Amino acid sequence: MKNLDKSVVWHPFNPLKGGWENLSVKSAKGCTLYLEDGSEILDAISSWWVTVHGHGNERMAEAIYKQALELEHVIFSGFSHRPAVELSNKLLDLFDRKFSKVFFSDDGSTSVEVAMKMAIHYWHNKGEEKTKVIALEGAYHGDTFGVMSASGKGDFNKPFSNFLFDVHQLPFPNENNFDKVKQVFTEWCSQGDVAFFVFEPLLQGVAGMRTYTPNMLNELMQIARDHDVLNIADEVLTGFYRLGKPFAHSYLNSSADLVCLSKALTGGLLPMGVTLASSKVVETFNNNDINKTFYHGHSYTASPISCAAGLESLKIFSEQKTLDNIQMIASKHEKAEKEFRKLKGITRINRIGTIISLEIEQNQSGYHSSIRNKLYNAFINKGFLLRPLGNVVYILPPYTITESELDSIYNVIMEELVGLGLCEKV
Ligand SMILES: *Cc1c(COP(=O)(O)O)cnc(C)c1O
C-alpha cells in the first residue's frame, strides 16, 4: 500500500521528494483514526477542519445512504429537488433572513469564487465599472485562481503571481495599528473603483488561527458600506459553531452582502459549498436580460446526497447535546489557556469558541519553518493529529470530543513544547 501510494498518488501540500510520509488510515470513529498498521491517532483538528460530528457518525451515514437510494443526482439547471430547497430555506433561517438566496457550488474555494464573481457581476448589472478589490493581508480563500488572487502572497501562490489579479492588501488589524488600517481602508474605498472587500471574519485560519475583534470588523464593514463597496464574508471555516456561536456573523451587528459556507456544511462528510446572497445583490439579477444572468454551475451543483448530509448535520446542531459539548470545549480551552500562559516561549495565544492557537517564539517564521515539522512529527509519534501552521500550534476539535480526550491533547502539547526545548515552565 505504502509504496503504491507513493508511486501513483500525488498528495497536496507535500513535496514529491523528501516530504512527510502519508499514513494510511483504515477507518475512523469519533475522534480516533485507525491506521492500517494497527496504531491509533487522536484527531485534534477535525481532519482538515471539516469533521464536526465525529468520524463514522451513524446518523450522517444513514442520511446519505437513504438519499442515495432515493435520488443521487439530477442536473440542477432545469430541475430541482427537496433536499436542496429545504437546505436553502434552513440556511436562510439561520441567518435570520438577512440573505435572500442560496447558490450551490462544490467546496470552499468555489463558494468564495462564486461570491467574488457575483460581486463583480453586480457592478456590471448596475452599469458601473469597478476594477479593484480589497482583501486582508495573510488571507486564505482557497486554491483556484480568483481566490488565490485575493489570498495573501506567499509560497503557495508564488509560481502563479504573473497570472493573479491585483488586490489591495489591507494590513491585518490589531489594537496598535487599527487607526492606521481604518485610514488606509477609507482612502482605498473612497476612490470609487473598489468592487468588494473580502475577508475571513474574526479569525484567519491558514495565517495561524489569528483573531481580530468584532468591533474592528463592524467598523471596516461600515466604512465599506458607506463607500458603496460590497462586503464578502468567507465563513468557510468560521461557520457552524467553530467560533462558539452559529456563525462569525453572530458576533457582528450587521451582515455582509455575500457569505460563503463550506467545510462543516455537510458535517464534514461530502464536499459542498454555498454562497448566500443578500436581496441587494439578488435584485440586480432579477430580470430576464441574458447579460444579467449568472452563468456559473458545476456538474455536482447541489448534489442531493450532499444536501441530505447538510440537512442531517443541521438537525444534529439543533440538539442541546451538541451545543453543550461545544460549550464544554470552549470552557476547557479557557482553562487550558491559563496553563499555557504559564509557559515561557509563547508569543501569542488566541482563543475563540472551539479554537485555541499558540504561536511559538522562533527566529525564522512562515509555513516552512523547521519547528513545524519537528512538532508535527512529535505529535504524530505520540498518537495525535495536530498540524502546526508554521510556528503556530492550534486545536480545532470535532464537537464530539470528550473532556479526557481534550486533556490528553493539552498535555501532549505541553510535554512536547517543553520536551523539544521550545518552551520553558516558569
Ligand atoms: C479551507 C478554506 C477555504 C477553501 O476551502 P476548500 O474547500 O479547501 O476549497 C476558503 N476559505 C477559508 C477561510 C478556508 O478555511
Coordinates of C-alpha atoms and ligand atoms in Angstrom, one line a residue:
M1 CA 0.0 0.0 0.0
K2 CA 2.6 2.5 1.1
N3 CA 4.8 2.0 -2.0
L4 CA 1.9 2.0 -4.4
D5 CA 0.6 5.2 -2.8
K6 CA 4.0 6.8 -3.3
S7 CA 4.1 5.8 -6.9
V8 CA 0.6 6.6 -8.1
V9 CA -0.9 9.3 -5.9
W10 CA 0.1 13.0 -5.9
H11 CA -0.8 14.3 -2.5
P12 CA -1.4 18.0 -1.8
F13 CA 0.9 20.4 0.1
N14 CA 3.7 17.8 0.2
P15 CA 7.0 17.9 -1.8
L16 CA 7.2 14.8 -4.0
K17 CA 10.6 14.1 -2.7
G18 CA 11.6 14.3 0.9
G19 CA 8.2 15.3 2.1
W20 CA 6.5 13.7 5.0
E21 CA 5.1 10.2 4.9
N22 CA 1.4 9.8 4.2
L23 CA 0.0 7.5 6.8
S24 CA -2.6 5.0 5.6
V25 CA -5.9 5.2 7.5
K26 CA -8.2 2.2 7.5
S27 CA -11.2 3.5 9.5
A28 CA -12.2 6.2 11.9
K29 CA -14.7 6.5 14.8
G30 CA -15.4 9.6 16.9
C31 CA -12.1 11.4 17.2
T32 CA -9.9 8.4 16.6
L33 CA -8.2 7.4 13.3
Y34 CA -7.4 3.7 13.0
L35 CA -4.3 3.1 10.8
E36 CA -3.5 0.2 8.6
D37 CA -0.6 -0.7 10.8
G38 CA -2.8 -1.1 13.8
S39 CA -1.9 2.2 15.5
E40 CA -4.4 4.9 16.6
I41 CA -4.3 8.7 16.2
L42 CA -6.4 11.2 18.0
D43 CA -7.8 13.8 15.6
A44 CA -7.4 17.2 17.3
I45 CA -8.1 19.3 14.1
S46 CA -11.4 17.8 12.7
S47 CA -9.5 16.1 9.9
W48 CA -9.0 19.0 7.5
W49 CA -11.2 21.4 9.7
V50 CA -14.4 19.7 8.5
T51 CA -15.4 16.8 10.8
V52 CA -17.7 18.4 13.3
H53 CA -19.9 15.5 14.4
G54 CA -17.1 12.9 14.7
H55 CA -15.9 10.3 12.3
G56 CA -18.1 7.3 11.5
N57 CA -21.2 9.1 12.6
E58 CA -24.1 6.7 12.0
R59 CA -26.9 9.2 11.7
M60 CA -24.9 11.1 9.0
A61 CA -24.1 7.8 7.2
E62 CA -27.7 6.8 7.3
A63 CA -28.9 10.1 5.9
I64 CA -26.5 9.8 3.0
Y65 CA -27.5 6.2 2.3
K66 CA -31.2 6.9 2.3
Q67 CA -30.8 9.9 0.0
A68 CA -28.6 7.9 -2.4
L69 CA -31.3 5.3 -2.9
E70 CA -34.0 7.9 -3.4
L71 CA -32.2 10.4 -5.7
E72 CA -28.5 10.5 -6.0
H73 CA -28.1 13.2 -8.7
V74 CA -30.1 15.3 -11.1
I75 CA -29.0 18.2 -13.3
F76 CA -29.6 21.4 -11.3
S77 CA -30.4 23.6 -14.2
G78 CA -34.0 22.9 -15.3
F79 CA -34.6 20.6 -12.3
S80 CA -34.7 20.9 -8.6
H81 CA -35.2 18.6 -5.6
R82 CA -36.5 18.7 -2.0
P83 CA -33.1 18.4 -0.2
A84 CA -31.7 21.5 -1.9
V85 CA -34.8 23.6 -1.3
E86 CA -35.1 22.6 2.3
L87 CA -31.4 23.1 3.0
S88 CA -31.5 26.6 1.4
N89 CA -34.6 27.5 3.4
K90 CA -33.0 26.4 6.6
L91 CA -29.7 28.2 5.9
L92 CA -31.6 31.4 5.2
D93 CA -33.5 31.0 8.5
L94 CA -30.2 30.5 10.4
F95 CA -29.1 33.9 9.1
D96 CA -32.4 35.5 10.1
R97 CA -33.4 36.1 6.5
K98 CA -30.6 38.7 6.1
F99 CA -29.8 36.9 2.9
S100 CA -32.4 36.1 0.2
K101 CA -31.0 33.3 -2.0
V102 CA -28.6 30.4 -1.8
F103 CA -26.3 29.4 -4.7
F104 CA -24.7 26.0 -4.6
S105 CA -21.1 25.0 -5.6
D106 CA -18.5 22.4 -4.7
D107 CA -16.2 23.4 -1.9
G108 CA -14.8 26.4 0.0
S109 CA -12.8 27.8 -2.9
T110 CA -15.7 27.8 -5.3
S111 CA -18.1 29.3 -2.7
V112 CA -15.7 32.3 -2.5
E113 CA -15.1 32.3 -6.2
V114 CA -18.8 32.5 -6.8
A115 CA -19.2 35.3 -4.3
M116 CA -16.4 37.3 -6.0
K117 CA -17.9 36.7 -9.4
M118 CA -21.4 37.7 -8.1
A119 CA -19.9 40.9 -6.7
I120 CA -18.2 41.8 -10.0
H121 CA -21.4 40.9 -11.9
Y122 CA -23.4 43.1 -9.5
W123 CA -21.5 46.2 -10.7
H124 CA -21.7 45.1 -14.3
N125 CA -25.5 44.7 -13.9
K126 CA -25.7 48.2 -12.5
G127 CA -23.6 49.6 -15.4
E128 CA -20.8 50.7 -13.2
E129 CA -17.2 49.8 -13.7
K130 CA -15.3 48.8 -10.6
T131 CA -11.9 47.1 -11.1
K132 CA -10.3 47.0 -7.6
V133 CA -10.6 44.5 -4.7
I134 CA -9.6 44.8 -1.1
A135 CA -8.5 41.8 0.9
L136 CA -6.8 41.2 4.2
E137 CA -3.1 40.6 4.4
G138 CA -2.4 36.9 5.1
A139 CA -5.8 35.8 3.9
Y140 CA -6.6 32.3 2.6
H141 CA -9.6 31.9 0.4
G142 CA -8.7 28.8 -1.4
D143 CA -6.7 27.5 -4.3
T144 CA -8.5 28.4 -7.6
F145 CA -7.2 31.5 -9.5
G146 CA -9.7 34.1 -8.3
V147 CA -9.4 33.3 -4.7
M148 CA -5.7 32.8 -4.9
S149 CA -5.5 36.5 -6.1
A150 CA -7.5 37.5 -3.0
S151 CA -5.3 35.4 -0.7
G152 CA -2.1 36.6 0.9
K153 CA 1.1 36.4 -1.2
G154 CA 3.4 33.5 -0.2
D155 CA 4.9 30.2 -1.2
F156 CA 1.6 28.7 -2.0
N157 CA 0.9 31.0 -5.0
K158 CA 4.3 32.4 -6.0
P159 CA 4.6 30.4 -9.3
F160 CA 1.3 31.9 -10.4
S161 CA 2.0 35.5 -9.4
N162 CA 2.0 36.8 -13.0
F163 CA -1.4 35.3 -13.5
L164 CA -3.2 36.7 -10.5
F165 CA -5.1 40.0 -10.5
D166 CA -4.1 42.9 -8.4
V167 CA -5.6 43.3 -4.9
H168 CA -5.2 46.0 -2.3
Q169 CA -3.8 44.1 0.8
L170 CA -5.1 45.6 4.0
P171 CA -2.7 45.1 7.0
F172 CA -4.2 42.6 9.5
P173 CA -5.8 44.8 12.1
N174 CA -4.8 44.9 15.8
E175 CA -5.1 47.3 18.7
N176 CA -2.0 49.2 17.8
N177 CA -2.4 49.6 14.1
F178 CA -6.2 49.9 13.8
D179 CA -6.4 53.7 13.3
K180 CA -3.9 53.5 10.5
V181 CA -5.7 50.5 9.0
K182 CA -9.0 52.3 9.0
Q183 CA -7.4 55.3 7.4
V184 CA -5.8 53.3 4.5
F185 CA -9.1 51.3 4.1
T186 CA -11.1 54.5 3.9
E187 CA -8.7 56.0 1.3
W188 CA -9.0 53.0 -0.9
C189 CA -12.8 52.7 -0.5
S190 CA -13.3 56.4 -1.4
Q191 CA -11.5 56.1 -4.7
G192 CA -14.8 54.8 -6.0
D193 CA -13.3 51.9 -8.0
V194 CA -13.5 49.1 -5.4
A195 CA -15.9 46.3 -6.3
F196 CA -15.7 44.4 -3.0
F197 CA -13.9 43.8 0.3
V198 CA -13.4 40.1 1.0
F199 CA -12.4 38.8 4.4
E200 CA -12.3 35.8 6.8
P201 CA -14.5 37.2 9.6
L202 CA -12.9 37.4 13.1
L203 CA -10.4 34.6 12.5
Q204 CA -7.8 34.0 9.8
G205 CA -7.3 30.2 9.6
V206 CA -4.2 29.4 7.4
A207 CA -2.5 32.6 8.6
G208 CA -2.2 30.9 12.0
M209 CA -5.7 30.9 13.6
R210 CA -5.2 34.6 14.5
T211 CA -8.2 36.7 15.6
Y212 CA -9.4 40.3 15.4
T213 CA -12.3 41.8 17.2
P214 CA -16.0 42.1 16.2
N215 CA -15.7 45.9 16.8
M216 CA -12.9 46.2 14.2
L217 CA -14.8 44.2 11.6
N218 CA -18.0 46.1 12.3
E219 CA -16.2 49.3 11.6
L220 CA -14.5 48.1 8.5
M221 CA -17.8 46.7 7.1
Q222 CA -19.5 50.0 7.8
I223 CA -16.8 52.0 6.0
A224 CA -17.2 49.7 3.0
R225 CA -20.9 50.2 3.0
D226 CA -20.6 54.0 3.4
H227 CA -18.5 53.9 0.2
D228 CA -20.6 51.5 -1.8
V229 CA -18.2 48.6 -1.5
L230 CA -19.7 45.1 -1.2
N231 CA -18.7 43.0 1.8
I232 CA -17.9 39.3 1.2
A233 CA -17.6 37.2 4.4
D234 CA -15.7 34.0 3.9
E235 CA -17.2 31.9 6.7
V236 CA -15.9 28.6 5.2
L237 CA -14.0 27.9 8.4
T238 CA -15.9 30.1 10.9
G239 CA -19.4 28.8 10.1
F240 CA -21.3 26.2 12.1
Y241 CA -20.2 27.0 15.7
R242 CA -16.4 26.9 15.1
L243 CA -16.2 30.2 17.0
G244 CA -18.7 29.1 19.6
K245 CA -21.7 30.8 18.1
P246 CA -23.5 29.6 15.0
F247 CA -21.5 31.9 12.7
A248 CA -18.9 34.7 12.9
H249 CA -21.9 36.8 11.8
S250 CA -23.5 36.1 15.2
Y251 CA -20.9 38.4 16.8
L252 CA -21.4 41.2 14.3
N253 CA -24.0 44.0 14.3
S254 CA -24.6 43.9 10.6
S255 CA -24.3 41.3 7.8
A256 CA -22.2 41.1 4.7
D257 CA -23.7 41.3 1.2
L258 CA -22.5 37.8 0.4
V259 CA -21.4 35.0 2.7
C260 CA -19.6 31.8 1.8
L261 CA -20.0 28.5 3.7
S262 CA -18.4 25.0 3.2
K263 CA -16.3 22.7 5.4
A264 CA -18.7 21.9 8.2
L265 CA -21.8 22.5 6.0
T266 CA -22.2 18.7 5.3
G267 CA -20.9 17.7 8.7
G268 CA -17.6 17.0 7.1
L269 CA -18.8 14.1 5.0
L270 CA -19.1 15.4 1.5
P271 CA -17.7 18.3 -0.4
M272 CA -20.2 21.2 -1.0
G273 CA -20.1 25.0 -0.8
V274 CA -22.9 27.6 -0.8
T275 CA -22.9 31.3 -1.3
L276 CA -25.7 33.3 0.4
A277 CA -26.6 36.5 -1.4
S278 CA -28.5 39.5 0.1
S279 CA -31.5 40.9 -1.7
K280 CA -29.4 44.0 -2.6
V281 CA -27.2 41.7 -4.8
V282 CA -30.0 39.4 -6.0
E283 CA -32.1 42.4 -7.1
T284 CA -29.7 43.4 -9.8
F285 CA -30.0 39.9 -11.4
N286 CA -33.8 39.9 -11.1
N287 CA -34.8 40.3 -14.7
N288 CA -34.8 38.3 -18.0
D289 CA -31.8 40.1 -19.5
I290 CA -29.3 37.4 -20.6
N291 CA -26.5 39.8 -19.8
K292 CA -27.6 39.9 -16.2
T293 CA -27.8 36.2 -15.8
F294 CA -25.3 34.4 -13.6
Y295 CA -23.6 31.8 -15.9
H296 CA -21.8 29.6 -13.4
G297 CA -22.5 26.0 -12.4
H298 CA -20.8 22.7 -11.6
S299 CA -21.6 19.2 -12.6
Y300 CA -22.3 18.3 -9.0
T301 CA -24.1 21.5 -8.1
A302 CA -26.5 20.9 -5.1
S303 CA -25.8 17.2 -5.1
P304 CA -28.9 15.7 -3.4
I305 CA -26.7 13.5 -1.2
S306 CA -24.6 16.4 0.0
C307 CA -27.7 18.4 0.7
A308 CA -29.1 15.5 2.7
A309 CA -25.9 15.4 4.7
G310 CA -26.3 19.2 5.2
L311 CA -29.9 18.7 6.5
E312 CA -28.9 15.9 8.9
S313 CA -26.0 18.0 10.1
L314 CA -28.3 20.9 10.9
K315 CA -30.6 18.5 12.8
I316 CA -27.6 17.5 15.0
F317 CA -26.7 21.1 15.5
S318 CA -30.3 21.8 16.7
E319 CA -29.9 19.4 19.6
Q320 CA -28.9 20.5 23.1
K321 CA -26.3 17.8 23.5
T322 CA -24.3 19.2 20.6
L323 CA -24.5 22.7 21.9
D324 CA -23.5 21.6 25.4
N325 CA -20.4 19.9 24.0
I326 CA -19.4 22.9 22.0
Q327 CA -19.7 24.9 25.2
M328 CA -17.7 22.3 27.1
I329 CA -14.9 22.6 24.5
A330 CA -14.9 26.4 24.8
S331 CA -14.7 26.4 28.6
K332 CA -12.0 23.7 28.6
H333 CA -9.9 25.8 26.2
E334 CA -10.4 28.8 28.5
K335 CA -8.9 26.9 31.4
A336 CA -6.1 25.4 29.2
E337 CA -5.2 28.9 28.1
K338 CA -4.4 29.8 31.7
E339 CA -2.0 26.9 31.9
F340 CA -0.4 27.7 28.5
R341 CA 0.2 31.3 29.7
K342 CA 2.5 29.9 32.3
L343 CA 4.9 28.7 29.6
K344 CA 7.8 30.9 28.6
G345 CA 8.4 30.9 24.8
I346 CA 4.8 31.5 23.6
T347 CA 4.5 34.9 21.8
R348 CA 0.7 34.8 21.2
I349 CA -2.3 32.9 22.3
N350 CA -5.6 33.4 20.5
R351 CA -8.8 31.7 21.6
I352 CA -12.3 31.9 20.3
G353 CA -15.0 29.3 20.7
T354 CA -13.7 25.8 19.9
I355 CA -10.3 27.1 18.6
I356 CA -7.2 27.8 20.6
S357 CA -3.8 28.7 18.9
L358 CA -0.3 29.1 20.4
E359 CA 2.4 31.0 18.5
I360 CA 5.8 29.6 19.4
E361 CA 8.7 32.0 19.6
Q362 CA 11.3 31.5 16.9
N363 CA 13.8 33.3 14.7
Q364 CA 12.5 32.1 11.3
S365 CA 8.8 32.3 10.5
G366 CA 6.4 31.1 7.9
Y367 CA 4.8 27.9 6.8
H368 CA 8.0 26.1 6.1
S369 CA 9.6 26.8 9.5
S370 CA 11.6 23.9 10.8
I371 CA 9.8 23.7 14.2
R372 CA 6.6 23.0 12.3
N373 CA 7.9 19.6 11.0
K374 CA 9.6 18.8 14.3
L375 CA 6.3 19.4 16.2
Y376 CA 4.1 17.7 13.6
N377 CA 6.3 14.5 13.8
A378 CA 6.5 14.6 17.6
F379 CA 2.7 14.8 17.9
I380 CA 2.1 12.0 15.3
N381 CA 4.6 9.8 17.2
K382 CA 2.6 10.3 20.4
G383 CA -0.6 9.4 18.5
F384 CA -2.0 12.9 17.9
L385 CA -3.0 14.6 14.7
L386 CA -2.0 18.2 15.4
R387 CA -0.8 20.1 12.3
P388 CA 1.1 23.3 13.2
L389 CA 0.8 26.2 10.8
G390 CA 4.4 27.3 10.7
N391 CA 5.2 28.1 14.3
V392 CA 1.6 28.1 15.4
V393 CA 0.1 25.0 17.2
Y394 CA -3.7 25.0 17.3
I395 CA -6.5 22.8 18.5
L396 CA -9.7 22.7 16.4
P397 CA -11.5 19.5 17.5
P398 CA -14.6 17.6 16.4
Y399 CA -17.5 18.7 18.5
T400 CA -18.0 15.2 19.8
I401 CA -14.6 15.2 21.6
T402 CA -14.6 14.2 25.3
E403 CA -13.1 16.1 28.2
S404 CA -10.5 13.4 28.7
E405 CA -9.5 13.5 25.0
L406 CA -9.1 17.2 25.3
D407 CA -7.0 16.9 28.4
S408 CA -4.7 14.5 26.6
I409 CA -4.3 17.0 23.8
Y410 CA -3.4 19.8 26.1
N411 CA -0.9 17.5 27.9
V412 CA 0.9 16.4 24.8
I413 CA 1.3 20.0 23.6
M414 CA 2.7 21.0 27.0
E415 CA 5.0 18.0 27.0
E416 CA 6.3 18.4 23.5
L417 CA 6.8 22.2 23.7
V418 CA 8.9 21.7 26.8
G419 CA 10.5 18.4 25.7
L420 CA 11.7 19.9 22.4
G421 CA 13.2 22.8 24.2
L422 CA 10.8 25.3 22.6
C423 CA 9.2 26.5 25.8
E424 CA 10.0 26.6 29.5
K425 CA 7.8 26.1 32.5
V426 CA 8.1 29.1 34.8
Ligands
LIG1 C1 -10.5 25.9 3.7 C2 -10.8 27.3 3.4 C3 -11.2 27.7 2.1 C4 -11.1 26.8 0.9 O1 -12.0 25.7 1.0 P1 -11.7 24.4 0.2 O2 -12.9 23.5 0.5 O3 -10.4 23.8 0.7 O4 -11.6 24.7 -1.3 C5 -11.6 29.0 1.8 N1 -11.6 29.9 2.9 C6 -11.3 29.6 4.1 C7 -11.4 30.6 5.2 C8 -10.9 28.3 4.4 O5 -10.5 28.0 5.7

